[in-house]
Amino acid sequence: MNKQILMLAAMAALAAGCAGNDITRTVDGAIDKAAAQALLMAEKYAPQDSLLPKTFENGKDVSSDSRWWCSGFFPGELWYLYEDRGGAALLSYAKEFTARVEREKFTTDNHDVGFILNCSFGNGWRLTGDSTYAAVLVQGAKSLATRFNPKLGVIRSWDGHPEWQYPVIIDNMMNLELLMEASEITGDSTFRAMAISHADKTMKWHFRPDYSSWHVVSYDTLTCVPEKRQTHQGCSDESAWSRGQSWGLYGFTAMYRWTGFKRYLTQAVSIADFLIGNTDMPSDGIPYWDFDCPDIPNTPRDASAAAIMASALVELSDFVDGGRSEKYLSFAEKQLKRLASDQYTAKLGENGCFILKHSVGAFPLNSEVDVPLTYADYYYVEALTRLKKKLNKR
Ligand code: GLY
């Protein structure tokens, strides 16, 4: 090899080393800040029996009990932070806030039991091996399974919407891990079969040719095909609601991890490419709340959609080769760097002790617009810790 090539190789290695150190520093600093902020949140909520953080609006804390679909995110965030740094305080708070959502194992009136229990008890089970946690997950999966209709092959998301015969939202992909986990724990493949059926139907009916997804698909219970494809939280029925796109990306990536089925990987890759290549994706990688909002750029960004997407991309980058892997990882790193900046990360003790600012819950309902949200924080911390593990292996 000639001298010049050796020199260029050495310079490239040096540059890669610097870039690596740069992202390592960002990730370490971001986790430090997240842990400090989460401990403040835990101290604030510890005396508030059975309550969990929801958001912070107009200078006031907004909390919920375990019934709210987001109740498992704060306990889950504490588990990730405990996993990263250990310590008695994080462990004790993770256990305490996890216990607050246990009663949701009997929830059968919506699909969110998957979100609630997998983030809290699922991470607790993964990190402690405590069999009482596994039992909660199995009971939760049994509750979720009551919502599976074998004729349609999907889990019903919501009740109480007479306009839809059998509504399934793209978000429901996120509840499948609870079923997969329950099959692994019990050896009973019924839960797994339901999850696979749901994912297959979602792949078939929820996606447009460009791999964007509808938010709500309502099935005709007689013909078993969609009767309506609409939105609830997006800009219009035909728009690409940003968080929904992230749920789909994350859900199919996770289903590939659980099954090894190539079709789920292909689906996740197609969604990732739709998102990364979207002309309305801002250059910093933090999407507006809907890719098709006519008010872009004068409409809020959604940090939660970015955090979910970043976490999924870090995982997906492990499942694909070469250039594609690099593309996904560098996009996720860009998103995380931006989220870790002062623009999105709150100062210690501010923002109601949430880590991130600027998420959007449901813009058309004028609910939780440009506020902190527990799931933005959860997936941000998950993404950071996933990336840190990956960087440590290099
Ligand atoms: N699963 C509800 C939402 O993403 O807002």
mmCIF file of C-alpha atoms and ligand atoms in Angstrom:
data_model
loop_
_atom_site.group_PDB
_atom_site.id
_atom_site.type_symbol
_atom_site.label_atom_id
_atom_site.label_comp_id
_atom_site.label_asym_id
_atom_site.label_seq_id
_atom_site.Cartn_x
_atom_site.Cartn_y
_atom_site.Cartn_z
ATOM 1 C CA MET A 1 0.000 0.000 0.000
ATOM 2 C CA ASN A 2 1.490 3.357 -0.942
ATOM 3 C CA LYS A 3 2.295 6.079 1.556
ATOM 4 C CA GLN A 4 -0.530 8.380 0.517
ATOM 5 C CA ILE A 5 -3.199 5.698 0.922
ATOM 6 C CA LEU A 6 -1.770 4.782 4.308
ATOM 7 C CA MET A 7 -1.895 8.439 5.288
ATOM 8 C CA LEU A 8 -5.514 8.787 4.080
ATOM 9 C CA ALA A 9 -6.471 5.615 5.921
ATOM 10 C CA ALA A 10 -4.840 6.941 9.081
ATOM 11 C CA MET A 11 -6.673 10.278 8.693
ATOM 12 C CA ALA A 12 -9.983 8.505 8.095
ATOM 13 C CA ALA A 13 -9.419 6.347 11.161
ATOM 14 C CA LEU A 14 -8.607 9.470 13.148
ATOM 15 C CA ALA A 15 -11.731 11.217 11.877
ATOM 16 C CA ALA A 16 -13.853 8.143 12.612
ATOM 17 C CA GLY A 17 -12.318 8.044 16.073
ATOM 18 C CA CYS A 18 -13.171 11.704 16.635
ATOM 19 C CA ALA A 19 -16.691 11.221 15.306
ATOM 20 C CA GLY A 20 -17.054 8.183 17.546
ATOM 21 C CA ASN A 21 -15.864 10.123 20.574
ATOM 22 C CA ASP A 22 -18.189 12.951 19.721
ATOM 23 C CA ILE A 23 -21.287 10.738 19.683
ATOM 24 C CA THR A 24 -20.031 8.837 22.738
ATOM 25 C CA ARG A 25 -19.707 12.100 24.626
ATOM 26 C CA THR A 26 -23.166 13.193 23.487
ATOM 27 C CA VAL A 27 -24.744 9.904 24.553
ATOM 28 C CA ASP A 28 -22.961 9.815 27.920
ATOM 29 C CA GLY A 29 -23.879 13.425 28.659
ATOM 30 C CA ALA A 30 -27.484 12.882 27.581
ATOM 31 C CA ILE A 31 -27.852 9.815 29.823
ATOM 32 C CA ASP A 32 -26.335 11.752 32.745
ATOM 33 C CA LYS A 33 -28.902 14.501 32.283
ATOM 34 C CA ALA A 34 -31.746 12.039 31.795
ATOM 35 C CA ALA A 35 -30.879 10.160 34.991
ATOM 36 C CA ALA A 36 -30.680 13.349 37.054
ATOM 37 C CA GLN A 37 -33.999 14.592 35.693
ATOM 38 C CA ALA A 38 -35.719 11.205 36.139
ATOM 39 C CA LEU A 39 -34.609 11.038 39.765
ATOM 40 C CA LEU A 40 -36.135 14.473 40.375
ATOM 41 C CA MET A 41 -39.360 13.277 38.760
ATOM 42 C CA ALA A 42 -39.345 10.138 40.905
ATOM 43 C CA GLU A 43 -38.791 12.152 44.095
ATOM 44 C CA LYS A 44 -41.686 14.408 43.145
ATOM 45 C CA TYR A 45 -44.107 11.548 42.433
ATOM 46 C CA ALA A 46 -43.019 9.130 45.179
ATOM 47 C CA PRO A 47 -45.294 10.712 47.818
ATOM 48 C CA GLN A 48 -48.233 10.940 45.372
ATOM 49 C CA ASP A 49 -49.765 7.550 45.981
ATOM 50 C CA SER A 50 -50.637 5.627 42.777
ATOM 51 C CA LEU A 51 -50.063 8.585 40.415
ATOM 52 C CA LEU A 52 -47.710 8.720 37.443
ATOM 53 C CA PRO A 53 -46.406 11.612 35.362
ATOM 54 C CA LYS A 54 -48.326 12.407 32.180
ATOM 55 C CA THR A 55 -47.208 15.837 30.980
ATOM 56 C CA PHE A 56 -46.481 19.410 32.082
ATOM 57 C CA GLU A 57 -48.715 22.108 30.631
ATOM 58 C CA ASN A 58 -49.142 25.801 31.358
ATOM 59 C CA GLY A 59 -46.635 25.579 34.191
ATOM 60 C CA LYS A 60 -48.478 22.727 35.918
ATOM 61 C CA ASP A 61 -47.860 19.012 36.420
ATOM 62 C CA VAL A 62 -50.455 16.767 34.802
ATOM 63 C CA SER A 63 -50.562 13.250 36.228
ATOM 64 C CA SER A 64 -52.581 10.101 35.637
ATOM 65 C CA ASP A 65 -53.378 6.880 37.380
ATOM 66 C CA SER A 66 -52.443 3.539 35.838
ATOM 67 C CA ARG A 67 -55.454 3.510 33.496
ATOM 68 C CA TRP A 68 -53.912 6.063 31.104
ATOM 69 C CA TRP A 69 -52.168 4.335 28.192
ATOM 70 C CA CYS A 70 -48.871 6.019 29.090
ATOM 71 C CA SER A 71 -48.632 4.848 32.695
ATOM 72 C CA GLY A 72 -45.888 2.267 32.028
ATOM 73 C CA PHE A 73 -43.429 4.627 30.376
ATOM 74 C CA PHE A 74 -42.002 6.346 33.432
ATOM 75 C CA PRO A 75 -41.323 3.057 35.260
ATOM 76 C CA GLY A 76 -39.760 1.722 32.048
ATOM 77 C CA GLU A 77 -37.504 4.764 31.728
ATOM 78 C CA LEU A 78 -36.303 4.181 35.282
ATOM 79 C CA TRP A 79 -35.484 0.550 34.427
ATOM 80 C CA TYR A 80 -33.370 1.622 31.439
ATOM 81 C CA LEU A 81 -31.527 4.169 33.541
ATOM 82 C CA TYR A 82 -30.980 1.601 36.280
ATOM 83 C CA GLU A 83 -29.660 -0.823 33.665
ATOM 84 C CA ASP A 84 -27.164 1.779 32.495
ATOM 85 C CA ARG A 85 -25.889 3.082 35.797
ATOM 86 C CA GLY A 86 -27.138 0.809 38.565
ATOM 87 C CA GLY A 87 -27.703 2.261 42.011
ATOM 88 C CA ALA A 88 -30.146 1.631 44.817
ATOM 89 C CA ALA A 89 -32.247 4.752 44.205
ATOM 90 C CA LEU A 90 -33.018 3.998 40.551
ATOM 91 C CA LEU A 91 -33.750 0.347 41.353
ATOM 92 C CA SER A 92 -36.052 1.184 44.218
ATOM 93 C CA TYR A 93 -37.947 3.827 42.213
ATOM 94 C CA ALA A 94 -38.178 1.512 39.192
ATOM 95 C CA LYS A 95 -39.780 -1.155 41.392
ATOM 96 C CA GLU A 96 -42.059 1.308 43.130
ATOM 97 C CA PHE A 97 -43.455 2.914 39.961
ATOM 98 C CA THR A 98 -43.731 -0.457 38.244
ATOM 99 C CA ALA A 99 -45.915 -1.696 41.102
ATOM 100 C CA ARG A 100 -48.246 1.250 40.487
ATOM 101 C CA VAL A 101 -49.361 -0.168 37.124
ATOM 102 C CA GLU A 102 -49.789 -3.827 38.124
ATOM 103 C CA ARG A 103 -53.575 -3.747 38.191
ATOM 104 C CA GLU A 104 -53.568 -3.156 34.420
ATOM 105 C CA LYS A 105 -52.838 -6.869 33.985
ATOM 106 C CA PHE A 106 -56.617 -7.305 34.082
ATOM 107 C CA THR A 107 -57.336 -4.621 31.473
ATOM 108 C CA THR A 108 -59.490 -5.966 28.654
ATOM 109 C CA ASP A 109 -61.235 -2.811 27.409
ATOM 110 C CA ASN A 110 -58.403 -1.508 25.186
ATOM 111 C CA HIS A 111 -55.133 -2.652 23.625
ATOM 112 C CA ASP A 112 -52.827 -0.425 25.658
ATOM 113 C CA VAL A 113 -52.098 -3.111 28.226
ATOM 114 C CA GLY A 114 -49.192 -4.039 25.941
ATOM 115 C CA PHE A 115 -47.606 -0.599 26.156
ATOM 116 C CA ILE A 116 -48.276 -0.346 29.887
ATOM 117 C CA LEU A 117 -46.945 -3.701 31.003
ATOM 118 C CA ASN A 118 -44.192 -4.412 28.532
ATOM 119 C CA CYS A 119 -42.371 -1.136 29.208
ATOM 120 C CA SER A 120 -42.636 -1.470 32.998
ATOM 121 C CA PHE A 121 -42.880 -5.141 33.980
ATOM 122 C CA GLY A 122 -41.213 -6.299 30.746
ATOM 123 C CA ASN A 123 -38.051 -4.343 31.478
ATOM 124 C CA GLY A 124 -38.258 -5.298 35.148
ATOM 125 C CA TRP A 125 -38.457 -8.988 34.194
ATOM 126 C CA ARG A 126 -35.576 -8.634 31.738
ATOM 127 C CA LEU A 127 -33.326 -7.000 34.309
ATOM 128 C CA THR A 128 -34.214 -8.813 37.528
ATOM 129 C CA GLY A 129 -35.556 -12.214 36.471
ATOM 130 C CA ASP A 130 -38.192 -11.798 39.204
ATOM 131 C CA SER A 131 -40.813 -14.443 38.440
ATOM 132 C CA THR A 132 -43.630 -12.334 39.935
ATOM 133 C CA TYR A 133 -42.959 -9.886 37.097
ATOM 134 C CA ALA A 134 -43.249 -12.690 34.563
ATOM 135 C CA ALA A 135 -46.606 -13.687 36.052
ATOM 136 C CA VAL A 136 -47.909 -10.144 35.577
ATOM 137 C CA LEU A 137 -46.802 -10.184 31.941
ATOM 138 C CA VAL A 138 -48.566 -13.476 31.315
ATOM 139 C CA GLN A 139 -51.789 -12.276 32.933
ATOM 140 C CA GLY A 140 -51.553 -9.064 30.878
ATOM 141 C CA ALA A 141 -51.106 -11.083 27.688
ATOM 142 C CA LYS A 142 -54.177 -13.165 28.573
ATOM 143 C CA SER A 143 -56.148 -9.929 28.984
ATOM 144 C CA LEU A 144 -54.873 -8.578 25.663
ATOM 145 C CA ALA A 145 -55.640 -11.894 23.954
ATOM 146 C CA THR A 146 -59.346 -11.455 24.787
ATOM 147 C CA ARG A 147 -59.314 -8.664 22.191
ATOM 148 C CA PHE A 148 -58.100 -10.931 19.378
ATOM 149 C CA ASN A 149 -60.778 -11.882 16.874
ATOM 150 C CA PRO A 150 -59.732 -15.167 15.206
ATOM 151 C CA LYS A 151 -61.953 -14.584 12.197
ATOM 152 C CA LEU A 152 -60.379 -11.193 11.455
ATOM 153 C CA GLY A 153 -56.949 -12.191 12.738
ATOM 154 C CA VAL A 154 -56.330 -8.887 14.536
ATOM 155 C CA ILE A 155 -56.520 -7.343 17.994
ATOM 156 C CA ARG A 156 -59.197 -4.687 18.416
ATOM 157 C CA SER A 157 -57.626 -1.406 19.540
ATOM 158 C CA TRP A 158 -60.531 0.630 20.856
ATOM 159 C CA ASP A 159 -64.090 0.202 22.058
ATOM 160 C CA GLY A 160 -66.655 2.990 22.209
ATOM 161 C CA HIS A 161 -66.316 4.278 18.631
ATOM 162 C CA PRO A 162 -69.636 3.478 16.945
ATOM 163 C CA GLU A 163 -68.342 4.969 13.682
ATOM 164 C CA TRP A 164 -65.969 1.991 13.325
ATOM 165 C CA GLN A 165 -66.990 -1.695 13.297
ATOM 166 C CA TYR A 166 -63.602 -3.009 14.373
ATOM 167 C CA PRO A 167 -60.900 -0.338 14.707
ATOM 168 C CA VAL A 168 -57.233 -1.266 14.632
ATOM 169 C CA ILE A 169 -54.654 1.492 14.875
ATOM 170 C CA ILE A 170 -51.071 1.297 13.670
ATOM 171 C CA ASP A 171 -49.976 1.904 17.289
ATOM 172 C CA ASN A 172 -51.243 -1.603 18.038
ATOM 173 C CA MET A 173 -48.034 -3.034 16.538
ATOM 174 C CA MET A 174 -46.411 -1.901 19.790
ATOM 175 C CA ASN A 175 -48.550 -4.231 21.892
ATOM 176 C CA LEU A 176 -47.373 -7.396 20.170
ATOM 177 C CA GLU A 177 -44.177 -7.725 22.196
ATOM 178 C CA LEU A 178 -46.252 -8.520 25.283
ATOM 179 C CA LEU A 179 -47.732 -11.508 23.458
ATOM 180 C CA MET A 180 -44.347 -12.688 22.202
ATOM 181 C CA GLU A 181 -42.917 -12.352 25.693
ATOM 182 C CA ALA A 182 -45.790 -14.362 27.182
ATOM 183 C CA SER A 183 -45.198 -17.196 24.710
ATOM 184 C CA GLU A 184 -41.531 -17.230 25.588
ATOM 185 C CA ILE A 185 -42.291 -17.343 29.317
ATOM 186 C CA THR A 186 -45.037 -19.979 29.171
ATOM 187 C CA GLY A 187 -44.078 -22.015 26.105
ATOM 188 C CA ASP A 188 -47.664 -21.520 24.912
ATOM 189 C CA SER A 189 -47.425 -20.507 21.255
ATOM 190 C CA THR A 190 -51.010 -19.204 21.107
ATOM 191 C CA PHE A 191 -49.965 -15.677 22.081
ATOM 192 C CA ARG A 192 -47.193 -15.679 19.493
ATOM 193 C CA ALA A 193 -49.576 -16.882 16.779
ATOM 194 C CA MET A 194 -51.906 -13.978 17.540
ATOM 195 C CA ALA A 195 -49.064 -11.479 17.331
ATOM 196 C CA ILE A 196 -47.903 -12.883 13.991
ATOM 197 C CA SER A 197 -51.411 -12.865 12.605
ATOM 198 C CA HIS A 198 -51.899 -9.247 13.696
ATOM 199 C CA ALA A 199 -48.587 -8.174 12.155
ATOM 200 C CA ASP A 200 -49.370 -9.956 8.874
ATOM 201 C CA LYS A 201 -52.813 -8.355 8.575
ATOM 202 C CA THR A 202 -51.363 -4.966 9.445
ATOM 203 C CA MET A 203 -48.741 -5.390 6.743
ATOM 204 C CA LYS A 204 -51.466 -6.253 4.275
ATOM 205 C CA TRP A 205 -54.051 -3.579 5.074
ATOM 206 C CA HIS A 206 -52.451 -0.695 6.921
ATOM 207 C CA PHE A 207 -49.868 0.453 4.368
ATOM 208 C CA ARG A 208 -50.050 2.535 1.222
ATOM 209 C CA PRO A 209 -47.830 1.739 -1.788
ATOM 210 C CA ASP A 210 -45.218 4.262 -0.555
ATOM 211 C CA TYR A 211 -45.075 2.448 2.851
ATOM 212 C CA SER A 212 -46.716 5.258 4.776
ATOM 213 C CA SER A 213 -49.526 3.981 6.968
ATOM 214 C CA TRP A 214 -53.081 4.883 7.768
ATOM 215 C CA HIS A 215 -53.721 5.539 11.423
ATOM 216 C CA VAL A 216 -57.036 3.700 11.857
ATOM 217 C CA VAL A 217 -58.129 0.703 9.800
ATOM 218 C CA SER A 218 -61.617 -0.471 10.654
ATOM 219 C CA TYR A 219 -62.453 -3.991 9.524
ATOM 220 C CA ASP A 220 -65.826 -5.152 8.274
ATOM 221 C CA THR A 221 -66.621 -8.004 10.642
ATOM 222 C CA LEU A 222 -68.490 -9.974 7.970
ATOM 223 C CA THR A 223 -66.188 -9.621 4.974
ATOM 224 C CA CYS A 224 -62.966 -9.345 7.070
ATOM 225 C CA VAL A 225 -61.552 -6.568 4.886
ATOM 226 C CA PRO A 226 -61.240 -2.865 5.755
ATOM 227 C CA GLU A 227 -64.494 -0.932 5.691
ATOM 228 C CA LYS A 228 -62.763 2.409 6.455
ATOM 229 C CA ARG A 229 -59.225 3.753 6.565
ATOM 230 C CA GLN A 230 -59.088 6.999 8.495
ATOM 231 C CA THR A 231 -57.241 9.037 11.061
ATOM 232 C CA HIS A 232 -57.816 9.994 14.657
ATOM 233 C CA GLN A 233 -54.679 11.943 15.496
ATOM 234 C CA GLY A 234 -53.324 12.783 12.061
ATOM 235 C CA CYS A 235 -53.885 15.747 9.800
ATOM 236 C CA SER A 236 -56.228 13.940 7.391
ATOM 237 C CA ASP A 237 -57.290 10.408 6.533
ATOM 238 C CA GLU A 238 -54.699 10.251 3.760
ATOM 239 C CA SER A 239 -51.841 11.897 5.637
ATOM 240 C CA ALA A 240 -48.805 10.274 7.268
ATOM 241 C CA TRP A 241 -49.190 11.016 10.980
ATOM 242 C CA SER A 242 -45.600 11.081 12.224
ATOM 243 C CA ARG A 243 -45.866 9.084 15.416
ATOM 244 C CA GLY A 244 -47.931 6.440 13.654
ATOM 245 C CA GLN A 245 -45.126 6.004 11.122
ATOM 246 C CA SER A 246 -42.664 5.587 13.992
ATOM 247 C CA TRP A 247 -44.902 3.019 15.715
ATOM 248 C CA GLY A 248 -44.990 1.004 12.494
ATOM 249 C CA LEU A 249 -41.220 1.160 12.042
ATOM 250 C CA TYR A 250 -40.579 0.156 15.625
ATOM 251 C CA GLY A 251 -43.256 -2.554 15.631
ATOM 252 C CA PHE A 252 -42.011 -4.367 12.526
ATOM 253 C CA THR A 253 -38.392 -4.089 13.659
ATOM 254 C CA ALA A 254 -39.359 -5.670 16.978
ATOM 255 C CA MET A 255 -41.371 -8.401 15.264
ATOM 256 C CA TYR A 256 -38.325 -9.233 13.142
ATOM 257 C CA ARG A 257 -36.241 -9.507 16.316
ATOM 258 C CA TRP A 258 -38.793 -11.876 17.855
ATOM 259 C CA THR A 259 -39.458 -14.072 14.808
ATOM 260 C CA GLY A 260 -36.570 -13.740 12.373
ATOM 261 C CA PHE A 261 -39.192 -13.524 9.574
ATOM 262 C CA LYS A 262 -37.672 -11.774 6.583
ATOM 263 C CA ARG A 263 -41.005 -10.185 5.615
ATOM 264 C CA TYR A 264 -40.997 -8.086 8.791
ATOM 265 C CA LEU A 265 -37.459 -6.915 8.134
ATOM 266 C CA THR A 266 -38.388 -5.950 4.572
ATOM 267 C CA GLN A 267 -41.386 -4.036 5.913
ATOM 268 C CA ALA A 268 -39.309 -2.191 8.525
ATOM 269 C CA VAL A 269 -36.677 -1.280 5.918
ATOM 270 C CA SER A 270 -39.360 0.044 3.558
ATOM 271 C CA ILE A 271 -40.872 2.196 6.322
ATOM 272 C CA ALA A 272 -37.436 3.486 7.349
ATOM 273 C CA ASP A 273 -36.639 4.435 3.759
ATOM 274 C CA PHE A 274 -39.995 6.201 3.394
ATOM 275 C CA LEU A 275 -39.271 8.249 6.521
ATOM 276 C CA ILE A 276 -35.615 9.064 5.919
ATOM 277 C CA GLY A 277 -36.245 9.940 2.276
ATOM 278 C CA ASN A 278 -39.360 12.007 2.934
ATOM 279 C CA THR A 279 -39.091 15.500 1.481
ATOM 280 C CA ASP A 280 -40.888 16.870 4.535
ATOM 281 C CA MET A 281 -38.421 15.327 6.975
ATOM 282 C CA PRO A 282 -36.472 18.299 8.398
ATOM 283 C CA SER A 283 -32.699 18.192 8.032
ATOM 284 C CA ASP A 284 -32.222 17.651 11.797
ATOM 285 C CA GLY A 285 -34.395 14.516 11.711
ATOM 286 C CA ILE A 286 -37.116 15.738 14.098
ATOM 287 C CA PRO A 287 -40.389 15.387 12.174
ATOM 288 C CA TYR A 288 -43.305 17.767 12.184
ATOM 289 C CA TRP A 289 -46.266 16.110 13.915
ATOM 290 C CA ASP A 290 -47.634 15.036 10.516
ATOM 291 C CA PHE A 291 -45.626 14.680 7.306
ATOM 292 C CA ASP A 292 -48.520 16.047 5.273
ATOM 293 C CA CYS A 293 -49.587 18.963 7.429
ATOM 294 C CA PRO A 294 -50.232 21.866 5.019
ATOM 295 C CA ASP A 295 -48.855 24.318 7.611
ATOM 296 C CA ILE A 296 -45.308 22.923 7.439
ATOM 297 C CA PRO A 297 -42.950 24.593 8.430
ATOM 298 C CA ASN A 298 -45.240 26.632 10.701
ATOM 299 C CA THR A 299 -46.497 23.755 12.793
ATOM 300 C CA PRO A 300 -44.962 21.923 15.769
ATOM 301 C CA ARG A 301 -42.340 19.221 15.597
ATOM 302 C CA ASP A 302 -42.933 15.988 17.507
ATOM 303 C CA ALA A 303 -39.957 14.910 19.618
ATOM 304 C CA SER A 304 -41.771 11.690 20.537
ATOM 305 C CA ALA A 305 -41.956 10.592 16.889
ATOM 306 C CA ALA A 306 -38.218 11.288 16.565
ATOM 307 C CA ALA A 307 -37.310 9.383 19.740
ATOM 308 C CA ILE A 308 -39.333 6.291 18.760
ATOM 309 C CA MET A 309 -37.865 6.381 15.266
ATOM 310 C CA ALA A 310 -34.297 6.789 16.564
ATOM 311 C CA SER A 311 -34.666 3.838 18.906
ATOM 312 C CA ALA A 312 -36.072 1.656 16.123
ATOM 313 C CA LEU A 313 -33.318 2.708 13.714
ATOM 314 C CA VAL A 314 -30.567 1.866 16.189
ATOM 315 C CA GLU A 315 -32.017 -1.632 16.471
ATOM 316 C CA LEU A 316 -32.724 -1.965 12.737
ATOM 317 C CA SER A 317 -29.138 -0.995 11.915
ATOM 318 C CA ASP A 318 -28.087 -4.304 13.528
ATOM 319 C CA PHE A 319 -30.273 -6.315 11.157
ATOM 320 C CA VAL A 320 -29.129 -4.865 7.829
ATOM 321 C CA ASP A 321 -25.786 -4.769 6.076
ATOM 322 C CA GLY A 322 -23.161 -2.236 5.150
ATOM 323 C CA GLY A 323 -24.331 1.039 3.706
ATOM 324 C CA ARG A 324 -27.898 0.638 4.869
ATOM 325 C CA SER A 325 -26.792 -0.066 8.416
ATOM 326 C CA GLU A 326 -24.568 3.008 8.375
ATOM 327 C CA LYS A 327 -27.381 5.124 6.926
ATOM 328 C CA TYR A 328 -29.831 4.110 9.679
ATOM 329 C CA LEU A 329 -27.315 4.531 12.449
ATOM 330 C CA SER A 330 -26.125 7.934 11.318
ATOM 331 C CA PHE A 331 -29.721 9.139 10.959
ATOM 332 C CA ALA A 332 -30.507 7.967 14.492
ATOM 333 C CA GLU A 333 -27.331 9.617 15.791
ATOM 334 C CA LYS A 334 -28.339 12.876 14.124
ATOM 335 C CA GLN A 335 -31.780 12.688 15.743
ATOM 336 C CA LEU A 336 -30.342 11.915 19.159
ATOM 337 C CA LYS A 337 -27.792 14.717 18.944
ATOM 338 C CA ARG A 338 -30.586 17.136 18.189
ATOM 339 C CA LEU A 339 -32.804 15.807 20.970
ATOM 340 C CA ALA A 340 -29.839 16.077 23.346
ATOM 341 C CA SER A 341 -29.371 19.767 22.481
ATOM 342 C CA ASP A 342 -30.790 22.623 24.559
ATOM 343 C CA GLN A 343 -33.473 23.022 21.917
ATOM 344 C CA TYR A 344 -35.120 19.769 23.059
ATOM 345 C CA THR A 345 -33.537 18.776 26.379
ATOM 346 C CA ALA A 346 -34.847 20.648 29.394
ATOM 347 C CA LYS A 347 -32.626 22.111 32.088
ATOM 348 C CA LEU A 348 -32.472 20.162 35.325
ATOM 349 C CA GLY A 349 -35.643 20.699 37.372
ATOM 350 C CA GLU A 350 -37.457 22.540 34.564
ATOM 351 C CA ASN A 351 -40.143 21.215 32.187
ATOM 352 C CA GLY A 352 -41.937 19.492 35.082
ATOM 353 C CA CYS A 353 -38.834 17.255 35.371
ATOM 354 C CA PHE A 354 -39.490 15.679 31.969
ATOM 355 C CA ILE A 355 -36.343 15.168 29.922
ATOM 356 C CA LEU A 356 -37.554 16.333 26.517
ATOM 357 C CA LYS A 357 -39.589 19.304 25.387
ATOM 358 C CA HIS A 358 -41.712 19.693 22.243
ATOM 359 C CA SER A 359 -43.872 16.636 21.669
ATOM 360 C CA VAL A 360 -47.379 16.484 20.259
ATOM 361 C CA GLY A 361 -50.079 14.180 21.637
ATOM 362 C CA ALA A 362 -53.131 14.791 19.463
ATOM 363 C CA PHE A 363 -53.008 17.973 17.416
ATOM 364 C CA PRO A 364 -56.510 17.726 15.832
ATOM 365 C CA LEU A 365 -58.017 17.261 19.294
ATOM 366 C CA ASN A 366 -55.995 20.232 20.568
ATOM 367 C CA SER A 367 -54.621 17.927 23.237
ATOM 368 C CA GLU A 368 -50.993 17.927 24.446
ATOM 369 C CA VAL A 369 -49.597 20.149 21.717
ATOM 370 C CA ASP A 370 -45.926 21.122 22.075
ATOM 371 C CA VAL A 371 -45.500 19.657 25.547
ATOM 372 C CA PRO A 372 -43.323 17.042 27.246
ATOM 373 C CA LEU A 373 -44.659 13.475 27.143
ATOM 374 C CA THR A 374 -43.602 10.344 29.009
ATOM 375 C CA TYR A 375 -43.232 8.243 25.886
ATOM 376 C CA ALA A 376 -40.872 10.754 24.278
ATOM 377 C CA ASP A 377 -38.649 10.404 27.356
ATOM 378 C CA TYR A 378 -38.968 6.598 27.462
ATOM 379 C CA TYR A 379 -37.982 5.997 23.835
ATOM 380 C CA TYR A 380 -35.262 8.657 24.030
ATOM 381 C CA VAL A 381 -33.641 6.891 26.979
ATOM 382 C CA GLU A 382 -34.131 3.522 25.280
ATOM 383 C CA ALA A 383 -32.490 4.846 22.110
ATOM 384 C CA LEU A 384 -29.562 6.330 24.041
ATOM 385 C CA THR A 385 -28.911 3.141 25.983
ATOM 386 C CA ARG A 386 -29.244 1.002 22.852
ATOM 387 C CA LEU A 387 -26.773 3.237 21.060
ATOM 388 C CA LYS A 388 -24.387 3.253 24.011
ATOM 389 C CA LYS A 389 -24.295 -0.552 24.052
ATOM 390 C CA LYS A 390 -23.539 -0.520 20.351
ATOM 391 C CA LEU A 391 -20.782 2.082 20.682
ATOM 392 C CA ASN A 392 -19.214 0.121 23.527
ATOM 393 C CA LYS A 393 -18.892 -2.912 21.244
ATOM 394 C CA ARG A 394 -16.909 -1.000 18.620
HETATM 395 N N1 GLY B 1 -50.999 5.431 21.066
HETATM 396 C C1 GLY B 1 -51.477 6.755 21.082
HETATM 397 C C2 GLY B 1 -50.534 7.751 20.563
HETATM 398 O O1 GLY B 1 -49.506 7.438 19.999
HETATM 399 O O2 GLY B 1 -50.831 8.907 20.717
#
